[in-house]
XYZ file of C-alpha atoms in Angstrom:
738
model
C -45.337 -87.153 50.656
C -44.379 -90.673 49.696
C -42.657 -91.346 46.416
C -45.562 -93.404 45.088
C -48.287 -91.046 46.221
C -51.197 -91.025 43.699
C -51.408 -87.234 43.952
C -48.123 -86.933 42.094
C -49.470 -88.794 39.093
C -52.512 -86.526 38.953
C -50.375 -83.417 38.212
C -50.614 -82.271 34.545
C -47.447 -82.656 32.494
C -45.847 -79.375 31.398
C -46.660 -78.450 27.783
C -44.044 -79.668 25.360
C -42.446 -76.679 23.535
C -43.309 -76.516 19.847
C -40.311 -76.791 17.526
C -40.301 -75.255 14.031
C -37.694 -75.198 11.226
C -36.213 -71.775 10.497
C -34.192 -71.023 7.369
C -31.356 -68.610 8.173
C -29.361 -66.582 5.608
C -26.210 -68.680 5.578
C -24.832 -71.533 3.422
C -26.307 -74.343 5.532
C -27.870 -77.386 3.806
C -31.293 -76.752 5.373
C -33.253 -75.074 8.177
C -32.378 -75.199 11.873
C -34.916 -76.021 14.582
C -36.060 -73.465 17.164
C -38.822 -73.444 19.752
C -41.773 -71.078 19.625
C -42.309 -68.960 22.771
C -45.692 -69.488 24.440
C -46.866 -65.952 23.628
C -45.746 -66.008 19.966
C -47.737 -66.957 16.891
C -45.800 -68.270 13.917
C -46.825 -70.023 10.719
C -44.762 -71.250 7.778
C -43.434 -68.127 6.097
C -43.274 -65.980 9.254
C -40.210 -63.729 9.316
C -38.409 -63.986 12.659
C -35.222 -63.173 14.547
C -33.344 -66.173 15.936
C -30.067 -66.670 17.792
C -27.267 -68.193 15.714
C -24.152 -68.701 17.780
C -23.402 -65.379 19.477
C -25.415 -63.406 16.882
C -29.060 -62.618 16.214
C -30.069 -63.151 12.575
C -33.225 -62.805 10.507
C -34.780 -66.009 9.232
C -38.027 -67.372 7.870
C -40.097 -70.183 9.357
C -40.035 -72.996 6.818
C -42.374 -75.869 6.101
C -42.627 -78.678 8.656
C -40.725 -81.702 7.410
C -39.874 -83.455 10.611
C -36.724 -81.395 11.247
C -35.871 -81.453 14.891
C -38.147 -84.390 15.605
C -35.225 -86.355 17.008
C -34.000 -83.378 19.060
C -35.333 -82.761 22.551
C -37.113 -79.359 22.315
C -35.644 -78.502 25.729
C -32.234 -78.379 24.064
C -33.385 -75.976 21.342
C -33.078 -72.196 21.528
C -36.278 -70.131 21.252
C -37.255 -67.679 18.533
C -36.291 -64.215 19.720
C -38.790 -62.044 17.836
C -41.623 -62.425 15.310
C -42.045 -59.522 12.888
C -45.467 -58.002 12.308
C -45.248 -58.732 8.615
C -47.278 -60.869 6.202
C -45.628 -64.309 5.945
C -44.019 -65.510 2.731
C -46.748 -67.338 0.831
C -46.805 -71.064 0.136
C -46.083 -70.447 -3.526
C -43.198 -68.056 -2.725
C -41.571 -70.658 -0.497
C -42.102 -73.288 -3.194
C -40.366 -70.968 -5.676
C -37.393 -70.412 -3.356
C -37.140 -74.172 -2.792
C -37.201 -74.790 -6.551
C -34.426 -72.243 -7.205
C -32.247 -73.757 -4.473
C -32.749 -77.274 -5.831
C -32.151 -76.329 -9.470
C -29.060 -74.170 -8.857
C -27.650 -76.507 -6.149
C -27.397 -73.468 -3.888
C -27.858 -73.417 -0.097
C -31.566 -72.675 0.495
C -30.715 -70.063 3.128
C -28.803 -67.972 0.572
C -31.748 -68.190 -1.831
C -34.210 -67.145 0.900
C -31.870 -64.272 1.759
C -32.592 -62.760 -1.657
C -36.250 -62.414 -0.628
C -35.347 -60.737 2.689
C -33.175 -57.873 1.474
C -34.864 -55.043 3.441
C -34.665 -55.971 7.165
C -36.012 -52.684 8.512
C -39.155 -53.109 6.379
C -40.366 -56.201 8.232
C -42.188 -54.173 10.889
C -45.051 -51.856 9.817
C -44.149 -48.343 8.759
C -44.863 -45.760 11.490
C -47.948 -43.604 11.134
C -47.448 -40.065 9.880
C -48.504 -37.112 12.028
C -51.177 -35.033 10.302
C -53.326 -31.969 10.869
C -57.097 -31.513 10.627
C -58.743 -28.076 10.832
C -60.871 -27.691 13.962
C -61.101 -23.905 14.373
C -61.162 -21.308 11.591
C -61.617 -18.226 13.802
C -58.157 -16.878 14.680
C -57.013 -13.757 16.546
C -55.156 -12.367 13.580
C -56.223 -13.298 10.067
C -53.794 -12.770 7.194
C -54.127 -13.615 3.506
C -51.688 -16.528 3.988
C -53.712 -17.918 6.895
C -56.906 -17.493 4.901
C -55.466 -19.596 2.079
C -54.540 -22.349 4.539
C -58.032 -22.318 6.118
C -59.735 -22.395 2.720
C -57.638 -25.394 1.666
C -58.045 -27.323 4.942
C -61.760 -26.652 5.364
C -62.636 -29.720 3.281
C -62.439 -31.798 6.459
C -59.527 -33.956 5.262
C -56.298 -34.359 7.194
C -53.051 -32.950 5.792
C -49.400 -33.439 6.609
C -47.766 -30.251 7.828
C -45.459 -29.837 4.808
C -48.164 -30.988 2.401
C -50.378 -28.149 3.621
C -47.488 -25.681 3.409
C -46.739 -26.548 -0.225
C -50.366 -26.785 -1.344
C -51.275 -23.394 0.152
C -48.064 -21.752 -1.052
C -47.140 -20.371 2.374
C -44.124 -20.622 4.648
C -43.945 -23.287 7.363
C -44.044 -20.573 10.034
C -47.599 -19.646 8.961
C -48.876 -23.167 9.653
C -46.813 -23.413 12.859
C -48.396 -20.206 14.141
C -51.874 -21.535 13.414
C -51.035 -24.784 15.245
C -49.934 -22.740 18.264
C -53.326 -20.982 18.272
C -55.181 -24.310 18.242
C -56.455 -24.130 14.675
C -55.588 -27.788 14.047
C -55.970 -31.064 15.852
C -53.304 -33.742 15.509
C -54.319 -36.930 13.745
C -52.252 -39.894 12.539
C -52.264 -40.899 8.898
C -51.096 -44.066 7.178
C -47.692 -43.706 5.503
C -47.915 -42.376 1.954
C -47.490 -44.818 -0.952
C -44.058 -44.901 -2.549
C -45.780 -44.381 -5.941
C -49.332 -43.506 -6.936
C -51.453 -46.435 -8.142
C -51.362 -46.808 -11.944
C -54.579 -46.281 -13.885
C -55.000 -48.934 -16.610
C -57.427 -46.649 -18.451
C -55.420 -43.415 -18.102
C -55.047 -43.143 -21.890
C -56.390 -45.256 -24.708
C -53.862 -47.349 -26.591
C -52.547 -45.905 -29.860
C -51.702 -49.244 -31.422
C -52.439 -50.149 -35.000
C -52.270 -53.144 -37.317
C -50.032 -55.988 -36.134
C -49.343 -54.193 -32.849
C -53.041 -54.168 -32.010
C -53.351 -57.841 -32.950
C -50.375 -58.718 -30.760
C -51.828 -56.816 -27.804
C -55.118 -58.663 -28.252
C -53.306 -62.011 -27.992
C -51.528 -60.964 -24.794
C -54.701 -59.591 -23.200
C -56.411 -62.905 -23.903
C -53.584 -64.756 -22.090
C -53.959 -62.456 -19.077
C -57.744 -62.934 -19.137
C -57.324 -66.691 -18.872
C -55.182 -66.108 -15.799
C -53.328 -69.419 -15.867
C -49.717 -70.213 -16.752
C -48.493 -69.473 -20.253
C -45.369 -67.993 -21.814
C -45.530 -65.585 -24.755
C -42.460 -64.478 -26.733
C -42.735 -61.068 -28.411
C -40.163 -61.062 -31.207
C -40.146 -57.655 -32.857
C -37.614 -55.502 -34.669
C -36.231 -52.482 -32.794
C -38.809 -49.704 -32.702
C -41.752 -52.017 -33.483
C -43.771 -50.972 -30.428
C -43.048 -54.014 -28.239
C -43.238 -51.951 -25.038
C -46.602 -50.410 -25.947
C -47.923 -53.866 -26.822
C -47.053 -55.436 -23.483
C -48.352 -52.333 -21.675
C -51.824 -53.531 -22.719
C -51.175 -56.852 -20.948
C -50.080 -54.865 -17.876
C -53.302 -52.818 -18.049
C -55.430 -55.963 -18.210
C -53.626 -57.515 -15.221
C -54.248 -54.323 -13.224
C -57.935 -54.401 -14.118
C -58.058 -57.956 -12.771
C -56.611 -56.765 -9.435
C -53.186 -58.340 -9.979
C -49.683 -57.021 -9.330
C -47.190 -56.878 -12.190
C -43.406 -57.293 -12.309
C -41.467 -55.867 -15.272
C -37.843 -57.009 -15.399
C -35.346 -54.809 -17.264
C -31.614 -55.486 -17.676
C -30.509 -51.932 -16.774
C -33.392 -50.387 -14.829
C -31.096 -47.833 -13.155
C -30.381 -46.318 -16.589
C -33.806 -46.494 -18.246
C -35.458 -43.256 -17.165
C -37.112 -43.138 -20.588
C -38.974 -46.385 -19.822
C -40.333 -44.937 -16.568
C -41.570 -41.867 -18.444
C -43.261 -44.012 -21.110
C -44.966 -45.996 -18.360
C -46.156 -42.781 -16.714
C -47.497 -41.484 -20.035
C -49.589 -44.661 -20.384
C -50.696 -45.229 -16.758
C -50.559 -41.771 -15.156
C -47.881 -42.704 -12.595
C -44.480 -44.342 -12.541
C -43.933 -47.918 -11.388
C -42.007 -48.588 -8.215
C -38.322 -49.154 -8.967
C -36.130 -51.933 -7.568
C -32.392 -51.948 -8.243
C -29.048 -51.538 -6.485
C -29.006 -47.736 -6.808
C -32.143 -47.224 -4.690
C -31.728 -45.309 -1.448
C -32.074 -47.659 1.568
C -35.208 -45.913 2.845
C -36.920 -46.161 -0.549
C -35.922 -49.819 -0.849
C -37.560 -50.551 2.513
C -40.793 -48.772 1.554
C -40.992 -50.593 -1.792
C -40.421 -54.005 -0.161
C -43.069 -53.393 2.499
C -45.662 -52.034 0.081
C -45.061 -54.896 -2.361
C -45.700 -57.503 0.335
C -48.840 -55.690 1.532
C -50.108 -55.180 -2.027
C -50.033 -51.356 -2.026
C -47.486 -51.249 -4.864
C -49.162 -52.645 -7.966
C -46.324 -52.523 -10.523
C -42.574 -52.923 -10.010
C -39.964 -52.277 -12.687
C -36.738 -53.810 -11.538
C -33.448 -55.513 -12.172
C -33.076 -59.297 -11.824
C -33.183 -59.178 -7.998
C -36.803 -57.912 -8.171
C -37.769 -61.474 -9.092
C -37.397 -62.398 -5.405
C -39.730 -59.718 -4.025
C -42.572 -61.433 -2.077
C -45.553 -60.025 -3.987
C -48.973 -60.377 -2.394
C -50.954 -60.831 -5.639
C -48.498 -61.243 -8.500
C -50.365 -62.032 -11.722
C -47.980 -61.174 -14.595
C -44.226 -61.077 -15.237
C -42.693 -59.247 -18.205
C -39.017 -59.908 -19.065
C -37.903 -57.123 -21.409
C -34.746 -57.676 -23.510
C -34.970 -61.329 -22.444
C -31.744 -62.199 -24.287
C -29.586 -59.830 -22.226
C -26.636 -61.413 -20.339
C -27.314 -59.027 -17.423
C -30.105 -61.371 -16.314
C -27.510 -63.964 -15.320
C -26.249 -63.602 -11.744
C -22.782 -65.055 -11.182
C -22.254 -64.435 -7.495
C -23.216 -66.662 -4.533
C -26.409 -68.015 -6.114
C -25.900 -68.502 -9.873
C -29.233 -68.119 -11.691
C -30.735 -66.743 -14.888
C -33.592 -64.373 -14.024
C -35.301 -64.996 -17.376
C -35.562 -68.727 -16.748
C -36.479 -68.289 -13.091
C -39.213 -65.798 -14.084
C -40.826 -68.519 -16.183
C -40.554 -70.910 -13.229
C -42.124 -68.374 -10.845
C -45.015 -67.883 -13.271
C -45.507 -71.648 -13.587
C -45.525 -72.203 -9.809
C -47.873 -69.226 -9.312
C -50.023 -70.283 -12.306
C -50.066 -66.942 -14.134
C -48.717 -65.720 -17.505
C -45.189 -64.579 -18.347
C -44.156 -62.514 -21.365
C -40.627 -62.509 -22.826
C -39.694 -59.588 -25.085
C -36.760 -59.016 -27.439
C -35.769 -57.799 -30.869
C -33.148 -60.583 -30.869
C -34.466 -63.452 -28.727
C -32.088 -65.973 -27.231
C -31.639 -69.238 -29.112
C -33.263 -71.041 -26.162
C -36.415 -68.910 -26.403
C -36.540 -69.223 -30.180
C -36.432 -73.018 -29.911
C -39.161 -73.016 -27.239
C -41.348 -70.925 -29.548
C -40.626 -73.180 -32.545
C -41.529 -76.275 -30.524
C -44.781 -74.739 -29.255
C -43.836 -74.364 -25.599
C -44.003 -70.582 -25.952
C -46.638 -68.610 -27.842
C -44.804 -66.705 -30.604
C -45.855 -63.108 -31.367
C -43.943 -61.485 -34.221
C -43.771 -57.739 -34.968
C -41.919 -57.476 -38.300
C -42.109 -53.703 -38.892
C -41.375 -50.529 -36.997
C -44.204 -48.553 -35.452
C -45.673 -45.703 -37.501
C -43.624 -44.380 -40.407
C -40.181 -45.344 -39.078
C -37.978 -47.571 -41.251
C -35.011 -49.739 -40.362
C -31.585 -48.188 -41.092
C -29.698 -49.032 -44.295
C -26.728 -51.105 -43.170
C -23.365 -51.430 -44.897
C -20.273 -53.453 -44.069
C -16.975 -51.546 -44.137
C -14.173 -53.960 -45.069
C -11.244 -52.643 -43.036
C -8.790 -54.441 -45.312
C -9.890 -52.204 -48.188
C -10.808 -49.034 -46.265
C -8.064 -48.904 -43.663
C -7.946 -45.996 -41.196
C -5.107 -43.487 -41.205
C -1.980 -44.421 -39.257
C -2.695 -44.269 -35.540
C -6.454 -44.088 -36.133
C -9.328 -46.561 -35.846
C -12.063 -44.959 -37.942
C -12.146 -45.711 -41.651
C -12.471 -42.882 -44.202
C -16.011 -44.126 -44.943
C -16.968 -43.754 -41.284
C -15.501 -40.259 -41.060
C -17.357 -39.165 -44.215
C -20.592 -40.566 -42.792
C -20.168 -38.639 -39.541
C -19.384 -35.438 -41.453
C -22.496 -35.769 -43.626
C -24.667 -36.425 -40.566
C -23.279 -33.347 -38.770
C -24.063 -31.156 -41.775
C -27.702 -32.310 -41.634
C -27.921 -31.353 -37.936
C -28.444 -34.959 -36.896
C -26.699 -37.268 -34.450
C -24.140 -40.052 -34.861
C -23.470 -42.953 -32.513
C -20.124 -44.773 -32.470
C -20.224 -48.079 -30.636
C -17.218 -49.902 -29.164
C -17.737 -52.410 -26.386
C -14.525 -51.559 -24.581
C -14.236 -49.127 -21.680
C -11.335 -46.764 -21.048
C -8.661 -45.471 -23.416
C -6.720 -48.625 -24.306
C -6.911 -52.273 -23.178
C -3.138 -52.678 -22.885
C -0.137 -50.491 -22.109
C 3.406 -51.665 -22.836
C 6.944 -50.355 -22.932
C 8.464 -49.838 -26.401
C 11.974 -50.458 -25.048
C 11.729 -53.689 -23.038
C 8.241 -54.927 -23.956
C 6.918 -54.846 -20.365
C 3.122 -55.187 -20.212
C 1.125 -53.716 -17.349
C -0.772 -56.568 -15.715
C -2.973 -56.691 -12.602
C -1.011 -58.098 -9.624
C -4.141 -60.000 -8.496
C -5.640 -61.164 -11.817
C -4.521 -62.642 -15.112
C -5.714 -59.600 -17.044
C -4.080 -56.488 -18.428
C -4.522 -53.102 -16.796
C -6.761 -50.847 -18.874
C -5.701 -47.238 -19.268
C -8.349 -44.657 -18.331
C -6.801 -41.443 -19.613
C -9.694 -39.222 -18.506
C -8.990 -40.212 -14.879
C -5.225 -40.681 -15.196
C -5.223 -44.286 -13.948
C -4.653 -47.821 -15.210
C -7.250 -50.222 -13.836
C -8.165 -53.900 -13.708
C -11.734 -54.518 -14.871
C -11.915 -57.801 -12.953
C -11.092 -56.795 -9.378
C -11.020 -52.988 -9.527
C -7.307 -52.640 -8.701
C -5.912 -49.353 -10.007
C -2.814 -47.222 -9.881
C -1.789 -43.853 -11.254
C -0.738 -44.027 -14.894
C 3.071 -44.264 -14.702
C 5.437 -42.006 -16.628
C 8.301 -44.520 -16.690
C 8.485 -48.260 -17.243
C 8.771 -50.053 -13.864
C 10.864 -52.785 -15.537
C 13.579 -50.783 -17.340
C 12.974 -47.273 -15.978
C 12.748 -45.657 -19.434
C 10.724 -42.429 -19.526
C 8.135 -41.516 -22.184
C 8.260 -44.845 -24.002
C 4.958 -46.312 -22.842
C 2.491 -46.954 -25.628
C -1.258 -47.602 -25.538
C -2.288 -50.607 -27.621
C -5.763 -50.849 -29.121
C -8.752 -48.551 -28.728
C -11.292 -47.958 -25.987
C -14.146 -45.457 -26.127
C -11.947 -42.672 -24.704
C -9.415 -43.155 -27.524
C -12.170 -43.105 -30.136
C -13.438 -39.861 -28.577
C -9.947 -38.391 -28.893
C -9.868 -39.333 -32.588
C -13.365 -37.910 -33.166
C -12.450 -34.583 -31.538
C -9.335 -34.320 -33.710
C -11.500 -34.647 -36.855
C -14.581 -32.729 -35.655
C -13.389 -30.197 -33.040
C -16.603 -28.159 -33.134
C -18.969 -31.111 -32.628
C -20.556 -31.712 -29.226
C -19.198 -35.115 -28.213
C -20.327 -37.323 -25.318
C -18.716 -40.544 -24.065
C -21.066 -43.036 -22.395
C -19.579 -45.842 -20.319
C -20.581 -47.668 -17.139
C -17.534 -46.298 -15.288
C -18.271 -42.657 -16.123
C -17.623 -40.231 -13.240
C -20.859 -39.421 -11.419
C -22.357 -42.897 -11.741
C -25.958 -43.623 -12.660
C -27.254 -40.070 -12.025
C -24.711 -38.639 -14.462
C -25.541 -41.320 -17.042
C -29.260 -40.542 -16.811
C -28.549 -36.847 -17.377
C -26.321 -37.626 -20.359
C -28.943 -39.916 -21.916
C -31.585 -37.240 -21.429
C -29.319 -34.659 -23.059
C -28.788 -36.931 -26.086
C -32.542 -37.509 -26.449
C -33.048 -33.715 -26.463
C -30.477 -33.258 -29.241
C -27.841 -31.631 -27.020
C -25.035 -33.808 -28.437
C -23.817 -34.346 -31.995
C -21.630 -37.447 -31.645
C -22.100 -40.137 -28.996
C -19.366 -42.708 -28.310
C -20.536 -45.547 -26.088
C -20.210 -49.098 -24.842
C -23.003 -51.697 -24.734
C -25.159 -49.637 -22.362
C -26.179 -47.499 -25.380
C -27.897 -50.594 -26.821
C -30.337 -50.928 -23.898
C -33.592 -49.754 -25.503
C -32.933 -46.004 -25.562
C -34.840 -43.785 -27.983
C -32.767 -41.005 -29.559
C -35.031 -39.089 -32.020
C -32.216 -37.377 -33.987
C -29.923 -40.415 -34.226
C -29.527 -41.251 -37.935
C -26.031 -42.775 -38.140
C -24.749 -45.704 -36.105
C -21.147 -46.768 -36.568
C -19.764 -50.033 -35.186
C -16.042 -49.424 -34.613
C -14.985 -53.069 -34.124
C -17.707 -55.550 -35.026
C -15.300 -58.495 -34.698
C -14.534 -57.880 -31.021
C -17.107 -60.292 -29.583
C -16.097 -63.094 -31.958
C -12.503 -63.275 -30.729
C -12.994 -65.899 -28.008
C -14.013 -69.523 -27.634
C -17.425 -68.834 -26.096
C -20.011 -71.087 -27.799
C -22.465 -68.179 -27.585
C -20.067 -65.689 -29.226
C -21.888 -65.545 -32.573
C -25.315 -65.226 -30.922
C -24.133 -62.493 -28.540
C -22.415 -60.536 -31.315
C -25.516 -60.728 -33.533
C -27.762 -59.563 -30.702
C -25.504 -56.691 -29.680
C -24.913 -55.382 -33.209
C -28.626 -55.663 -34.047
C -29.595 -53.770 -30.888
C -27.006 -51.022 -31.463
C -27.866 -50.439 -35.116
C -31.516 -50.313 -34.048
C -30.878 -47.018 -32.231
C -30.949 -45.211 -35.604
C -33.988 -43.853 -37.424
C -36.608 -44.605 -34.788
C -38.664 -41.463 -35.582
C -38.870 -41.843 -39.350
C -35.707 -39.995 -40.425
C -33.609 -41.709 -43.101
C -30.866 -43.578 -41.226
C -27.689 -45.522 -41.913
C -25.425 -48.011 -40.185
C -21.723 -48.598 -40.942
C -20.145 -51.762 -39.567
C -16.322 -51.898 -39.530
C -15.085 -55.479 -39.796
C -12.135 -57.553 -40.974
C -14.508 -60.509 -41.527
C -17.239 -59.253 -43.893
C -18.025 -62.818 -44.953
C -18.749 -64.034 -41.424
C -22.348 -65.327 -41.026
C -23.024 -62.817 -38.243
C -21.995 -59.871 -40.443
C -24.009 -61.164 -43.381
C -27.104 -61.686 -41.196
C -26.846 -58.166 -39.750
C -26.406 -56.366 -43.065
C -29.044 -58.428 -44.913
C -31.596 -58.258 -42.119
C -32.117 -62.008 -42.480
C -32.344 -62.906 -38.802
C -34.257 -66.083 -39.585
C -31.351 -67.511 -41.602
C -28.931 -66.692 -38.794
C -31.107 -68.386 -36.173
C -31.616 -71.441 -38.386
C -27.850 -71.823 -38.758
C -27.134 -71.220 -35.071
C -29.873 -73.605 -33.930
C -28.614 -76.270 -36.326
C -25.072 -75.994 -34.966
C -26.306 -76.209 -31.380
C -28.374 -79.285 -32.178
C -25.477 -81.063 -33.901
C -23.165 -80.341 -30.941
C -25.878 -81.255 -28.408
C -25.465 -77.849 -26.769
C -28.278 -75.966 -24.949
C -31.171 -76.019 -25.483
C -30.708 -79.501 -26.995
C -28.273 -80.619 -24.295
C -27.323 -79.517 -20.813
C -24.224 -77.807 -19.451
C -22.976 -77.119 -15.951
C -19.741 -75.507 -14.864
C -17.934 -76.312 -11.624
C -15.459 -73.574 -10.709
C -12.756 -74.456 -8.184
C -10.725 -71.592 -6.735
C -7.968 -71.423 -4.122
C -5.148 -69.198 -2.929
C -2.592 -71.394 -4.706
C -2.675 -73.030 -8.110
C -1.728 -76.521 -6.947
C -4.612 -76.758 -4.450
C -7.202 -75.607 -6.995
C -6.003 -78.020 -9.679
C -5.683 -80.929 -7.240
C -9.178 -80.416 -5.881
C -10.545 -80.271 -9.413
C -8.872 -83.570 -10.338
C -10.187 -85.230 -7.178
C -13.731 -84.043 -7.959
C -13.548 -85.433 -11.465
C -12.289 -88.781 -10.160
C -15.249 -88.861 -7.744
C -17.809 -88.332 -10.533
C -20.263 -91.234 -10.769
C -20.744 -93.215 -13.963
C -23.864 -91.865 -15.657
C -24.985 -92.600 -19.215
C -25.110 -89.508 -21.396
C -23.073 -87.286 -19.045
C -19.424 -86.343 -19.695
C -17.046 -84.434 -17.430
C -14.382 -82.308 -19.162
C -11.375 -80.913 -17.325
C -10.221 -79.674 -14.952
C -8.786 -76.940 -17.144
C -7.448 -73.571 -16.171
C -10.158 -70.967 -16.647
C -9.444 -68.326 -19.344
C -9.232 -65.849 -16.460
C -7.021 -68.140 -14.401
C -6.314 -65.652 -11.601
C -8.975 -63.294 -10.224
C -8.564 -61.285 -7.011
C -5.549 -63.361 -6.052
C -7.376 -66.680 -6.400
C -6.406 -69.365 -8.910
C -9.328 -70.805 -10.875
C -9.891 -74.188 -12.551
C -13.064 -75.397 -14.176
C -14.874 -78.655 -14.820
C -17.442 -78.594 -17.599
C -20.238 -81.162 -17.313
C -22.074 -81.936 -20.558
C -25.215 -84.049 -20.654
C -28.261 -84.997 -22.669
C -31.393 -82.866 -22.433
C -33.042 -85.496 -20.230
C -29.997 -86.021 -17.982
C -30.386 -85.592 -14.229
C -27.662 -82.960 -14.071
C -28.440 -81.862 -10.511
C -28.432 -85.437 -9.205
C -25.119 -86.142 -10.945
C -23.474 -83.003 -9.537
C -24.747 -83.619 -6.012
C -23.374 -87.174 -6.108
C -20.006 -85.938 -7.401
C -19.739 -83.239 -4.727
C -20.793 -85.665 -1.974
C -18.231 -88.297 -3.039
C -15.442 -85.805 -3.660
C -13.154 -84.119 -1.149
C -14.608 -81.491 1.160
C -13.687 -77.839 0.861
C -10.762 -77.125 3.167
C -8.512 -74.167 3.710
C -8.855 -71.618 0.940
C -10.573 -73.993 -1.504
C -14.021 -72.932 -2.705
C -16.293 -74.781 -5.144
C -19.077 -73.017 -7.037
C -21.627 -74.706 -9.305
C -23.073 -72.820 -12.276
C -26.029 -74.570 -13.910
C -26.612 -73.390 -17.501
C -23.469 -71.190 -17.635
C -23.637 -68.072 -19.802
C -19.991 -67.033 -19.439
C -16.964 -69.251 -19.946
C -14.282 -66.907 -18.573
C-alpha cells in the first residue's frame, strides 16, 4: 500500500492511556503520575499498589491537578493493583492536604498515617459456618440433642460458636458434620466490637452535669462545626457528660472518635463506656495486635465500627461517617507527635471537625492556655463544671516547705509526709506518692574521682534502674549493667546514686512501712502495658496500700480508696527554661492531687516544695485556677507567645557538630526579610547530642497574623540543601524545647 493511501488515515487512533497522580508513602514533595490499566477503575482516593523504583508500594490516587500533563503517558508506569476498598473521601483527602501544608511535611508521609493497615485494604474473607439441615441421626446423645435444639432456630453458626453455646466438645459437632447434620454456609466476618446502644442505660446526671450534657446534645443536633470546651474539676463527671453527646451522635447515625492520651492504659475508661452503651468501643493504639488493627481499620472505613477510642494516631483513620470528635485531657503533651510529621492531635482534631463540618468537644480539668483563650474570646463554647459529682469533695491541700520540714539524712520524704502515710494506713486507706522521674536515681557518680556516667550517644546522664540492675539512657535506650567499679579510676564500691527516682522512693517507703503493700507504677515497668493494666486494676480494688508512680498515675484513673496524695518534688517541672513550664507543672500537680477522694472519703494532699511562694504552688493549694490562668495568659500576651503570637522550631541535626551548626547558620542567613517575624539562633539544643547526632535549633517567632509557613518555605528553599548526614526538621507550634 502506498504511503499516502487514504485507508491509512481512516484507521482509529489507539486510545491514549489515562494518567493519574498517586501519592506514595515517602518524603516526596507531591504525587507521582501513573497510568491506569484498561481494565481498572480508579477514582480520587482509591488505594492502589504502584511500582516505585525496584519496589512495589501502596499509594492513594490523589486529586487531578494537571500532574503529568507534560509527560507522555507512554513513558509512565502503570498502576499494578487496585484494592477492593472504599476510597478515601474528598474531605479526608482535604484534611490530609491541610495537615501537610500546615506542618510543612511531605504529603506522602501524612497520607501514610491514614494507610497504616495494608492487609486490611482487601475485604475480609468470609467465615465458614454451619446450618442444621437434618436432625435425625443414627445415634442420639444428650450432647447432640443440645446442639440440635440450639441450631434448630434456622440460623447459621460458626463451628466453635456452636460448641461453646451448647457446652459440648468440638468432637461432638465434628461427628454430627460427618453424618451430614449440617450444611456449610459462608458468613460475613464478625464485628470487632458489638455496636453500642445509645439507650442502653439512662443517664444518671444531675444539676450542672445535666445542663452541660444538654448543651452538648444541642451542638450535636445542629450537626455543623462547633468546638465546646468542658472545663471541670477532677471527678466532676466530665466523661459522663460527653457520653451523652456520643449517644446523640449515634442516634443520628454518625461515627464517633474519642481521643485519649494513654488509651493503652485506660481499661477503666473502656469499662465505663461499656456500662453506659452495653459494649466497648473499638481501640486504636500501638499495643494492638496486628490482626485486630487490620479489622478495626477495615470496619471503620466500611462504617461497621461506630465508636473508636484511640491514641493520637486514630485521628487519621478514614471514617465513613464521622460526626463527632472528643479530645479527652486535651491539655496533655502526649497529643503532640515529634517524629517524622510533627503535629498536635488536639489542634488537628479541631481542623478535621471544621473540614468535615461536625462538632468537636475538648475536655480537661486543667485546659491548655490556648484553649482557655479560645473560650474567653468566644471561638469555643465554654462549659464549666465547678464541683465534683455526687457527694465527693476536693482534697484538702497543704504545702510542705522542705526548708522547714527537711527529710532525714539520705531520705526524700519529710516527717509530715511520713506521718500522713502512717495515718492513712491506720484507716485502711490508700496513699499515692508522685514523682515524675523513672528509675532509682537520675545520676550515678564516683565519690573518688567525680566521674559521672553519661550516655555515649547522647548528652544525658545514665539513669540507674536498680530493680533491673542496669543504667540506662532515657533518650536513646542505651543501657549497660550497673558497674561495681568506676571505669575512670577503677575504685570499687564508691559509686553513689544522686537524687531520687520512683524506685528509690519505694525503697524509702518500705524501710518505714515494711508491712504495707507497695506498688511502683512507671512506663518502663517489666511486663509492659498488660502488667500496668493489672496493677491499676489491683489498686482500684484496694489490693495495694501505697502507690509510688510517675505521671501515668495522673491519667484519669479512679481509685476509690485513695485519700492521700503526696507530691515528692513539686519543683521538678519548674527547673528548666521551657516557656510552658509553669502551665505544665500546674496541670500535672492538679491532675495528680485530683486522684484523691473521688468517692466521697475525706482526702488530703501534701505538696513538698522548696518554693512555697511560687505562683504555681499558691494556685494549687488555694484552688484558684482562674487567678493562675489570668497571670499566665497575661505573661503570654506581653511576650507575644502562643496563642497571641506564633512559634516554629527548625531542628538541624548531623553526625558532626560543625556540619549541624554551619547548616543552621546558612539557613538563618537565607531567611527572607518579613515584617513581624524574627529568627533566633542557631543555638545548641538543650539535648545537644541524641543517638549520636548533634542538634542545633532555630526558633522563629512571629505575630499571630504572620504567614509562618510561607516564611519557612522561603527560607528552606533559599537555604542550602540537605547533604550527607544533615537533616532538617520543622516543628510548627513546638511543645517541647529540648
